[in-house]
C-alpha cells in the first residue's frame, strides 16, 4: 500500500489543499525554514511528500476546513489505473451511504480498499455528498481527454426542455427518465432535479464499466432529496439493449459522435429503424431512433448532436420521415463552447412522441438559432441569454399562434421537405431588426474609431519609408548567439504531459494553453491547464515566437501567464542588454522567418535559434522599439477594420436582399 509519505504533491496541489494561491505557497517556502524540503521533481517543478506537507500545514494552522478532500485526491492519483481510481471513488460513495460494500469492491486492490475506508471517514466529517462530488469532478478533470461529460448548465437546460415538451403524465405518478449513453449520469441527475412533486424511475446504460459505476453512485446521492429509484446497466445500448421493453416519459442523451463501428452490419434488420436504416456514416441517427423507440406516447427526448447531422445528404431520408411523422419538433443551434467539442456549434434535437395518430396535426418545426450568444474572445457561451432564448421559444411548441422571440422561427414542413431536408436553424432564422440595428450602430462607431487610429498611425509611419537606411549598415546577431551570451533565455513549448490536468474552461489556479492551431484560428486558447501542469509558461514581458512558417510571428506577451504548446517559444530578455519590444520587432520580420525556415518535416518550421536581430546598444534600441510597437498596433487596427467592414457589408447585403431600403443619399 502507498503511504502518504510516498505520495508526491506539487506546489499547485499544496495551494489547493491550503485554499490559497500558488504565490502564497512560494512565499511560505521562502519565509519558513521548517517548510518541507522537495523529495523529487526539478527546481522549476519541485515535488513534496504529502504527509510532510499535511503535518506542516496543520502545525502552522494553514489547512483549510475542507482540506481533507484535497488531501485525498493525490492518494487516488497513485492508484494503478484510471479504472481503479474511478471504481474506488464509486465504492467510497457506497460506504459513505452506509453500505458494507458496493458492487466494485471485489475488483479493488488492498491499497484502494484502505483509501476507500479513509475516504468514508472523511466524508462522514465533511459531508458524504460534497466529498463524493469533489472526487468525481477531480477524476473527470484528470481524464478529460478520454471522457466527454455533459456540462451541468447544458444538462439542466436539456432536462428543462424535455420536462416542458412532454405531455405524458407517467405511470402511477412516477416519471420514467432514460439515457442510453449516460456516462457519469450528468443528464440523469439533472432530470431528477427538475419539476416538483414527482417520483422518478431513472434508467441508464453506459458501455464504460467505470463510468457506469460512478454514475450509479452519483444517483445514490440524488435520491437523498427526491424519491428516485435508479439503475444503470453496463453495456452497448445499440448492440445489446438492456431495456428492450422500456417506454420512458423523458429521454436525454449526449451520444458519442462520428463512431463508424456502431453495429451497422449486425443491426441492419433491427425493428428500431422505423424511419430507415441509418447509413454507416450516420451513427447519430441510430441514437435518435433508439430514443424514439423507448418513448411512450406523449414522451419527449432531447439529444445533443453535431451540426452536420442536420444537413448531411446521407441522412435526409430519415430526417424527412421524422418531420412527416411529427416527431422532430424543434432544432436548437447552441453557441460554441457549450460542450465538447468546444469549437463546434452543437445542436439540440427535441423529439416528441404524439399522443394521438401519427403527426397529430403537426404542420411545422420550430428552429432556434442561439449560436450568436457566445461571449467575446472565445470565452464560451452566454448561458443566461441562451437559456432565455431557448426556453421562451420552446414554451410555444404546442401553441402555433404564440409570438416567438428573435432568434426563433416556425418553418412549415413543406418548406423543409425539399431535396436536402436541411434543418439547420441558421438557414431559416434571421436576427431581429432590433438586434441587427444595435449591432450595426456599435460596429459603425467602432469602425470610425479604428479608422481614425489608422490615420494617425499611418501619418507617423509613412515618413519612415524615406528615412530607413539601406540594408546592411548594421551587423546582426542570431538568437542562438544571444542565448550563449546570456542576453536571452530560450524555452521551447511542448505538448502537455500525460499527468497534466486539462480543462476546457478556466478553473481556479489554471493557466491557458496556447497552441499553433489556436493562432491559426483566432488566437484564443482552447484549453486550460493546472497551475504547474506544463513545463513552459510565458510570463508578462516575455517574447513569444511561433516557430511554424504558416503562423510565423513574434510578440511581447501582455497579461497573465500562458502555457505554450509545441512549436511555440518563450524568450526572456536580460533587461540590461535587450529591449523586449525591440527583440520582438526584429524577430517577426517576414524575411527573417524565410531565412530561418526549414523543410525537414512535412510542415515548414522556423529554426528560432537562427533568427537574426540587429546588433545595437540598448539606448539605440529604444526608438526602434517604439516604432515596432506602432507597426504592431497598425497591423492590429487593420485586422479589426477588415473584420468590422466585412461584417457590416454582409449585414447591409442581407438587408437589401430582403427588401430593405436601397437608395443611397
mmCIF file with all atom_site columns, C-alpha atoms in Angstrom, residues 198-348:
data_model
loop_
_atom_site.group_PDB
_atom_site.id
_atom_site.type_symbol
_atom_site.label_atom_id
_atom_site.label_alt_id
_atom_site.label_comp_id
_atom_site.label_asym_id
_atom_site.label_entity_id
_atom_site.label_seq_id
_atom_site.pdbx_PDB_ins_code
_atom_site.Cartn_x
_atom_site.Cartn_y
_atom_site.Cartn_z
_atom_site.occupancy
_atom_site.B_iso_or_equiv
_atom_site.pdbx_formal_charge
_atom_site.auth_seq_id
_atom_site.auth_comp_id
_atom_site.auth_asym_id
_atom_site.auth_atom_id
_atom_site.pdbx_PDB_model_num
ATOM 1   C CA . UNK A 1 198 ? -42.742 13.662 -8.782  1.00 0.00 ? 198 UNK A CA 1
ATOM 2   C CA . UNK A 1 199 ? -41.348 10.232 -8.146  1.00 0.00 ? 199 UNK A CA 1
ATOM 3   C CA . UNK A 1 200 ? -38.651 9.206  -10.599 1.00 0.00 ? 200 UNK A CA 1
ATOM 4   C CA . UNK A 1 201 ? -37.541 5.938  -12.108 1.00 0.00 ? 201 UNK A CA 1
ATOM 5   C CA . UNK A 1 202 ? -34.134 6.737  -13.569 1.00 0.00 ? 202 UNK A CA 1
ATOM 6   C CA . UNK A 1 203 ? -32.615 4.232  -16.011 1.00 0.00 ? 203 UNK A CA 1
ATOM 7   C CA . UNK A 1 204 ? -29.317 4.486  -17.844 1.00 0.00 ? 204 UNK A CA 1
ATOM 8   C CA . UNK A 1 205 ? -26.815 2.454  -19.798 1.00 0.00 ? 205 UNK A CA 1
ATOM 9   C CA . UNK A 1 206 ? -23.085 3.017  -20.254 1.00 0.00 ? 206 UNK A CA 1
ATOM 10  C CA . UNK A 1 207 ? -20.506 0.977  -22.163 1.00 0.00 ? 207 UNK A CA 1
ATOM 11  C CA . UNK A 1 208 ? -17.622 2.036  -19.873 1.00 0.00 ? 208 UNK A CA 1
ATOM 12  C CA . UNK A 1 209 ? -17.939 -0.004 -16.661 1.00 0.00 ? 209 UNK A CA 1
ATOM 13  C CA . UNK A 1 210 ? -16.089 2.566  -14.550 1.00 0.00 ? 210 UNK A CA 1
ATOM 14  C CA . UNK A 1 211 ? -18.302 5.420  -15.714 1.00 0.00 ? 211 UNK A CA 1
ATOM 15  C CA . UNK A 1 212 ? -21.374 3.259  -15.124 1.00 0.00 ? 212 UNK A CA 1
ATOM 16  C CA . UNK A 1 213 ? -20.245 2.618  -11.533 1.00 0.00 ? 213 UNK A CA 1
ATOM 17  C CA . UNK A 1 214 ? -19.625 6.323  -10.921 1.00 0.00 ? 214 UNK A CA 1
ATOM 18  C CA . UNK A 1 215 ? -22.982 7.233  -12.455 1.00 0.00 ? 215 UNK A CA 1
ATOM 19  C CA . UNK A 1 216 ? -24.825 4.723  -10.276 1.00 0.00 ? 216 UNK A CA 1
ATOM 20  C CA . UNK A 1 217 ? -23.047 6.056  -7.184  1.00 0.00 ? 217 UNK A CA 1
ATOM 21  C CA . UNK A 1 218 ? -23.957 9.606  -8.146  1.00 0.00 ? 218 UNK A CA 1
ATOM 22  C CA . UNK A 1 219 ? -27.635 8.715  -8.441  1.00 0.00 ? 219 UNK A CA 1
ATOM 23  C CA . UNK A 1 220 ? -27.482 7.216  -4.941  1.00 0.00 ? 220 UNK A CA 1
ATOM 24  C CA . UNK A 1 221 ? -26.946 10.747 -3.636  1.00 0.00 ? 221 UNK A CA 1
ATOM 25  C CA . UNK A 1 222 ? -29.586 12.230 -5.971  1.00 0.00 ? 222 UNK A CA 1
ATOM 26  C CA . UNK A 1 223 ? -32.153 10.108 -4.188  1.00 0.00 ? 223 UNK A CA 1
ATOM 27  C CA . UNK A 1 224 ? -31.468 11.916 -0.907  1.00 0.00 ? 224 UNK A CA 1
ATOM 28  C CA . UNK A 1 225 ? -33.559 14.928 -1.872  1.00 0.00 ? 225 UNK A CA 1
ATOM 29  C CA . UNK A 1 226 ? -36.089 13.261 -4.199  1.00 0.00 ? 226 UNK A CA 1
ATOM 30  C CA . UNK A 1 227 ? -37.991 9.987  -4.460  1.00 0.00 ? 227 UNK A CA 1
ATOM 31  C CA . UNK A 1 228 ? -35.676 8.392  -7.025  1.00 0.00 ? 228 UNK A CA 1
ATOM 32  C CA . UNK A 1 229 ? -35.249 4.753  -7.978  1.00 0.00 ? 229 UNK A CA 1
ATOM 33  C CA . UNK A 1 230 ? -32.181 4.377  -10.173 1.00 0.00 ? 230 UNK A CA 1
ATOM 34  C CA . UNK A 1 231 ? -30.454 1.693  -12.183 1.00 0.00 ? 231 UNK A CA 1
ATOM 35  C CA . UNK A 1 232 ? -27.541 1.898  -14.613 1.00 0.00 ? 232 UNK A CA 1
ATOM 36  C CA . UNK A 1 233 ? -26.711 -1.095 -16.796 1.00 0.00 ? 233 UNK A CA 1
ATOM 37  C CA . UNK A 1 234 ? -23.271 -1.697 -18.272 1.00 0.00 ? 234 UNK A CA 1
ATOM 38  C CA . UNK A 1 235 ? -23.150 -2.402 -21.987 1.00 0.00 ? 235 UNK A CA 1
ATOM 39  C CA . UNK A 1 236 ? -23.671 -1.131 -25.532 1.00 0.00 ? 236 UNK A CA 1
ATOM 40  C CA . UNK A 1 237 ? -27.242 0.171  -25.840 1.00 0.00 ? 237 UNK A CA 1
ATOM 41  C CA . UNK A 1 238 ? -27.360 -0.122 -29.617 1.00 0.00 ? 238 UNK A CA 1
ATOM 42  C CA . UNK A 1 239 ? -25.978 -3.662 -29.897 1.00 0.00 ? 239 UNK A CA 1
ATOM 43  C CA . UNK A 1 240 ? -27.429 -5.173 -26.701 1.00 0.00 ? 240 UNK A CA 1
ATOM 44  C CA . UNK A 1 241 ? -30.322 -3.051 -25.426 1.00 0.00 ? 241 UNK A CA 1
ATOM 45  C CA . UNK A 1 242 ? -30.712 -3.776 -21.675 1.00 0.00 ? 242 UNK A CA 1
ATOM 46  C CA . UNK A 1 243 ? -34.229 -2.243 -21.625 1.00 0.00 ? 243 UNK A CA 1
ATOM 47  C CA . UNK A 1 244 ? -35.994 -3.607 -24.732 1.00 0.00 ? 244 UNK A CA 1
ATOM 48  C CA . UNK A 1 245 ? -39.495 -3.084 -23.287 1.00 0.00 ? 245 UNK A CA 1
ATOM 49  C CA . UNK A 1 246 ? -38.873 0.297  -21.675 1.00 0.00 ? 246 UNK A CA 1
ATOM 50  C CA . UNK A 1 247 ? -41.166 3.204  -22.513 1.00 0.00 ? 247 UNK A CA 1
ATOM 51  C CA . UNK A 1 248 ? -39.954 6.439  -20.943 1.00 0.00 ? 248 UNK A CA 1
ATOM 52  C CA . UNK A 1 249 ? -41.589 9.796  -20.302 1.00 0.00 ? 249 UNK A CA 1
ATOM 53  C CA . UNK A 1 250 ? -38.306 11.653 -20.765 1.00 0.00 ? 250 UNK A CA 1
ATOM 54  C CA . UNK A 1 251 ? -35.193 10.576 -22.675 1.00 0.00 ? 251 UNK A CA 1
ATOM 55  C CA . UNK A 1 252 ? -31.952 12.556 -22.680 1.00 0.00 ? 252 UNK A CA 1
ATOM 56  C CA . UNK A 1 253 ? -28.735 11.685 -24.478 1.00 0.00 ? 253 UNK A CA 1
ATOM 57  C CA . UNK A 1 254 ? -25.338 13.084 -25.414 1.00 0.00 ? 254 UNK A CA 1
ATOM 58  C CA . UNK A 1 255 ? -24.198 10.171 -27.612 1.00 0.00 ? 255 UNK A CA 1
ATOM 59  C CA . UNK A 1 256 ? -20.699 9.514  -28.934 1.00 0.00 ? 256 UNK A CA 1
ATOM 60  C CA . UNK A 1 257 ? -20.092 11.375 -32.207 1.00 0.00 ? 257 UNK A CA 1
ATOM 61  C CA . UNK A 1 258 ? -18.699 10.094 -35.505 1.00 0.00 ? 258 UNK A CA 1
ATOM 62  C CA . UNK A 1 259 ? -18.337 6.458  -34.419 1.00 0.00 ? 259 UNK A CA 1
ATOM 63  C CA . UNK A 1 260 ? -18.246 4.244  -37.506 1.00 0.00 ? 260 UNK A CA 1
ATOM 64  C CA . UNK A 1 261 ? -18.239 0.948  -35.616 1.00 0.00 ? 261 UNK A CA 1
ATOM 65  C CA . UNK A 1 262 ? -21.714 1.312  -34.127 1.00 0.00 ? 262 UNK A CA 1
ATOM 66  C CA . UNK A 1 263 ? -23.165 -2.001 -35.328 1.00 0.00 ? 263 UNK A CA 1
ATOM 67  C CA . UNK A 1 264 ? -24.262 -1.206 -38.861 1.00 0.00 ? 264 UNK A CA 1
ATOM 68  C CA . UNK A 1 265 ? -23.899 -4.781 -40.168 1.00 0.00 ? 265 UNK A CA 1
ATOM 69  C CA . UNK A 1 266 ? -25.393 -6.751 -37.282 1.00 0.00 ? 266 UNK A CA 1
ATOM 70  C CA . UNK A 1 267 ? -28.263 -4.295 -36.732 1.00 0.00 ? 267 UNK A CA 1
ATOM 71  C CA . UNK A 1 268 ? -29.356 -3.949 -40.374 1.00 0.00 ? 268 UNK A CA 1
ATOM 72  C CA . UNK A 1 269 ? -32.786 -5.528 -39.717 1.00 0.00 ? 269 UNK A CA 1
ATOM 73  C CA . UNK A 1 270 ? -33.376 -4.093 -36.253 1.00 0.00 ? 270 UNK A CA 1
ATOM 74  C CA . UNK A 1 271 ? -37.035 -3.100 -35.682 1.00 0.00 ? 271 UNK A CA 1
ATOM 75  C CA . UNK A 1 272 ? -35.969 0.227  -34.140 1.00 0.00 ? 272 UNK A CA 1
ATOM 76  C CA . UNK A 1 273 ? -35.169 1.617  -37.599 1.00 0.00 ? 273 UNK A CA 1
ATOM 77  C CA . UNK A 1 274 ? -38.782 2.622  -38.296 1.00 0.00 ? 274 UNK A CA 1
ATOM 78  C CA . UNK A 1 275 ? -37.643 5.643  -40.308 1.00 0.00 ? 275 UNK A CA 1
ATOM 79  C CA . UNK A 1 276 ? -34.917 3.875  -42.268 1.00 0.00 ? 276 UNK A CA 1
ATOM 80  C CA . UNK A 1 277 ? -31.635 2.076  -41.679 1.00 0.00 ? 277 UNK A CA 1
ATOM 81  C CA . UNK A 1 278 ? -29.121 4.710  -40.524 1.00 0.00 ? 278 UNK A CA 1
ATOM 82  C CA . UNK A 1 279 ? -26.227 4.907  -43.006 1.00 0.00 ? 279 UNK A CA 1
ATOM 83  C CA . UNK A 1 280 ? -22.889 3.696  -41.732 1.00 0.00 ? 280 UNK A CA 1
ATOM 84  C CA . UNK A 1 281 ? -21.716 7.323  -41.629 1.00 0.00 ? 281 UNK A CA 1
ATOM 85  C CA . UNK A 1 282 ? -24.757 8.481  -39.599 1.00 0.00 ? 282 UNK A CA 1
ATOM 86  C CA . UNK A 1 283 ? -24.461 6.771  -36.184 1.00 0.00 ? 283 UNK A CA 1
ATOM 87  C CA . UNK A 1 284 ? -26.147 9.769  -34.540 1.00 0.00 ? 284 UNK A CA 1
ATOM 88  C CA . UNK A 1 285 ? -29.390 8.956  -36.379 1.00 0.00 ? 285 UNK A CA 1
ATOM 89  C CA . UNK A 1 286 ? -29.216 5.454  -34.908 1.00 0.00 ? 286 UNK A CA 1
ATOM 90  C CA . UNK A 1 287 ? -29.223 7.012  -31.431 1.00 0.00 ? 287 UNK A CA 1
ATOM 91  C CA . UNK A 1 288 ? -32.134 9.284  -32.401 1.00 0.00 ? 288 UNK A CA 1
ATOM 92  C CA . UNK A 1 289 ? -34.264 6.318  -33.475 1.00 0.00 ? 289 UNK A CA 1
ATOM 93  C CA . UNK A 1 290 ? -33.168 4.340  -30.412 1.00 0.00 ? 290 UNK A CA 1
ATOM 94  C CA . UNK A 1 291 ? -34.512 7.137  -28.195 1.00 0.00 ? 291 UNK A CA 1
ATOM 95  C CA . UNK A 1 292 ? -37.787 7.288  -30.128 1.00 0.00 ? 292 UNK A CA 1
ATOM 96  C CA . UNK A 1 293 ? -38.240 3.529  -29.763 1.00 0.00 ? 293 UNK A CA 1
ATOM 97  C CA . UNK A 1 294 ? -38.187 3.988  -25.988 1.00 0.00 ? 294 UNK A CA 1
ATOM 98  C CA . UNK A 1 295 ? -40.608 6.935  -25.734 1.00 0.00 ? 295 UNK A CA 1
ATOM 99  C CA . UNK A 1 296 ? -44.174 6.346  -24.662 1.00 0.00 ? 296 UNK A CA 1
ATOM 100 C CA . UNK A 1 297 ? -46.924 8.394  -26.363 1.00 0.00 ? 297 UNK A CA 1
ATOM 101 C CA . UNK A 1 298 ? -46.612 11.937 -25.116 1.00 0.00 ? 298 UNK A CA 1
ATOM 102 C CA . UNK A 1 299 ? -42.989 11.454 -24.108 1.00 0.00 ? 299 UNK A CA 1
ATOM 103 C CA . UNK A 1 300 ? -40.162 13.817 -25.085 1.00 0.00 ? 300 UNK A CA 1
ATOM 104 C CA . UNK A 1 301 ? -36.491 13.316 -25.885 1.00 0.00 ? 301 UNK A CA 1
ATOM 105 C CA . UNK A 1 302 ? -33.667 15.849 -26.158 1.00 0.00 ? 302 UNK A CA 1
ATOM 106 C CA . UNK A 1 303 ? -30.400 14.769 -27.770 1.00 0.00 ? 303 UNK A CA 1
ATOM 107 C CA . UNK A 1 304 ? -27.086 16.587 -28.389 1.00 0.00 ? 304 UNK A CA 1
ATOM 108 C CA . UNK A 1 305 ? -25.893 16.264 -31.993 1.00 0.00 ? 305 UNK A CA 1
ATOM 109 C CA . UNK A 1 306 ? -23.128 17.727 -34.168 1.00 0.00 ? 306 UNK A CA 1
ATOM 110 C CA . UNK A 1 307 ? -24.450 20.293 -36.674 1.00 0.00 ? 307 UNK A CA 1
ATOM 111 C CA . UNK A 1 308 ? -23.655 18.167 -39.728 1.00 0.00 ? 308 UNK A CA 1
ATOM 112 C CA . UNK A 1 309 ? -26.431 15.709 -38.788 1.00 0.00 ? 309 UNK A CA 1
ATOM 113 C CA . UNK A 1 310 ? -28.964 18.409 -39.727 1.00 0.00 ? 310 UNK A CA 1
ATOM 114 C CA . UNK A 1 311 ? -27.763 18.680 -43.323 1.00 0.00 ? 311 UNK A CA 1
ATOM 115 C CA . UNK A 1 312 ? -25.747 15.655 -44.493 1.00 0.00 ? 312 UNK A CA 1
ATOM 116 C CA . UNK A 1 313 ? -27.319 14.149 -47.612 1.00 0.00 ? 313 UNK A CA 1
ATOM 117 C CA . UNK A 1 314 ? -26.883 10.613 -46.309 1.00 0.00 ? 314 UNK A CA 1
ATOM 118 C CA . UNK A 1 315 ? -29.437 11.257 -43.569 1.00 0.00 ? 315 UNK A CA 1
ATOM 119 C CA . UNK A 1 316 ? -32.032 13.267 -45.468 1.00 0.00 ? 316 UNK A CA 1
ATOM 120 C CA . UNK A 1 317 ? -34.490 10.347 -45.859 1.00 0.00 ? 317 UNK A CA 1
ATOM 121 C CA . UNK A 1 318 ? -34.571 9.726  -42.095 1.00 0.00 ? 318 UNK A CA 1
ATOM 122 C CA . UNK A 1 319 ? -34.859 13.463 -41.333 1.00 0.00 ? 319 UNK A CA 1
ATOM 123 C CA . UNK A 1 320 ? -37.755 13.684 -43.759 1.00 0.00 ? 320 UNK A CA 1
ATOM 124 C CA . UNK A 1 321 ? -39.567 10.771 -42.111 1.00 0.00 ? 321 UNK A CA 1
ATOM 125 C CA . UNK A 1 322 ? -39.092 12.267 -38.638 1.00 0.00 ? 322 UNK A CA 1
ATOM 126 C CA . UNK A 1 323 ? -40.622 15.533 -39.830 1.00 0.00 ? 323 UNK A CA 1
ATOM 127 C CA . UNK A 1 324 ? -43.534 13.931 -41.696 1.00 0.00 ? 324 UNK A CA 1
ATOM 128 C CA . UNK A 1 325 ? -44.492 11.866 -38.633 1.00 0.00 ? 325 UNK A CA 1
ATOM 129 C CA . UNK A 1 326 ? -44.397 14.913 -36.356 1.00 0.00 ? 326 UNK A CA 1
ATOM 130 C CA . UNK A 1 327 ? -41.536 13.538 -34.242 1.00 0.00 ? 327 UNK A CA 1
ATOM 131 C CA . UNK A 1 328 ? -38.806 16.125 -34.807 1.00 0.00 ? 328 UNK A CA 1
ATOM 132 C CA . UNK A 1 329 ? -40.456 19.168 -33.234 1.00 0.00 ? 329 UNK A CA 1
ATOM 133 C CA . UNK A 1 330 ? -37.524 21.548 -32.735 1.00 0.00 ? 330 UNK A CA 1
ATOM 134 C CA . UNK A 1 331 ? -33.843 22.030 -33.550 1.00 0.00 ? 331 UNK A CA 1
ATOM 135 C CA . UNK A 1 332 ? -31.749 24.390 -31.408 1.00 0.00 ? 332 UNK A CA 1
ATOM 136 C CA . UNK A 1 333 ? -28.323 25.652 -32.501 1.00 0.00 ? 333 UNK A CA 1
ATOM 137 C CA . UNK A 1 334 ? -26.153 26.303 -29.445 1.00 0.00 ? 334 UNK A CA 1
ATOM 138 C CA . UNK A 1 335 ? -23.239 28.753 -29.212 1.00 0.00 ? 335 UNK A CA 1
ATOM 139 C CA . UNK A 1 336 ? -19.739 27.344 -29.381 1.00 0.00 ? 336 UNK A CA 1
ATOM 140 C CA . UNK A 1 337 ? -18.308 26.105 -26.099 1.00 0.00 ? 337 UNK A CA 1
ATOM 141 C CA . UNK A 1 338 ? -21.448 24.504 -24.642 1.00 0.00 ? 338 UNK A CA 1
ATOM 142 C CA . UNK A 1 339 ? -19.867 21.029 -24.639 1.00 0.00 ? 339 UNK A CA 1
ATOM 143 C CA . UNK A 1 340 ? -17.084 19.066 -26.292 1.00 0.00 ? 340 UNK A CA 1
ATOM 144 C CA . UNK A 1 341 ? -16.018 19.623 -28.999 1.00 0.00 ? 341 UNK A CA 1
ATOM 145 C CA . UNK A 1 342 ? -15.974 23.245 -27.847 1.00 0.00 ? 342 UNK A CA 1
ATOM 146 C CA . UNK A 1 343 ? -15.073 24.684 -31.263 1.00 0.00 ? 343 UNK A CA 1
ATOM 147 C CA . UNK A 1 344 ? -18.382 23.468 -32.776 1.00 0.00 ? 344 UNK A CA 1
ATOM 148 C CA . UNK A 1 345 ? -21.861 24.984 -32.533 1.00 0.00 ? 345 UNK A CA 1
ATOM 149 C CA . UNK A 1 346 ? -23.672 21.842 -31.361 1.00 0.00 ? 346 UNK A CA 1
ATOM 150 C CA . UNK A 1 347 ? -27.402 21.293 -31.764 1.00 0.00 ? 347 UNK A CA 1
ATOM 151 C CA . UNK A 1 348 ? -30.235 20.020 -29.591 1.00 0.00 ? 348 UNK A CA 1
#
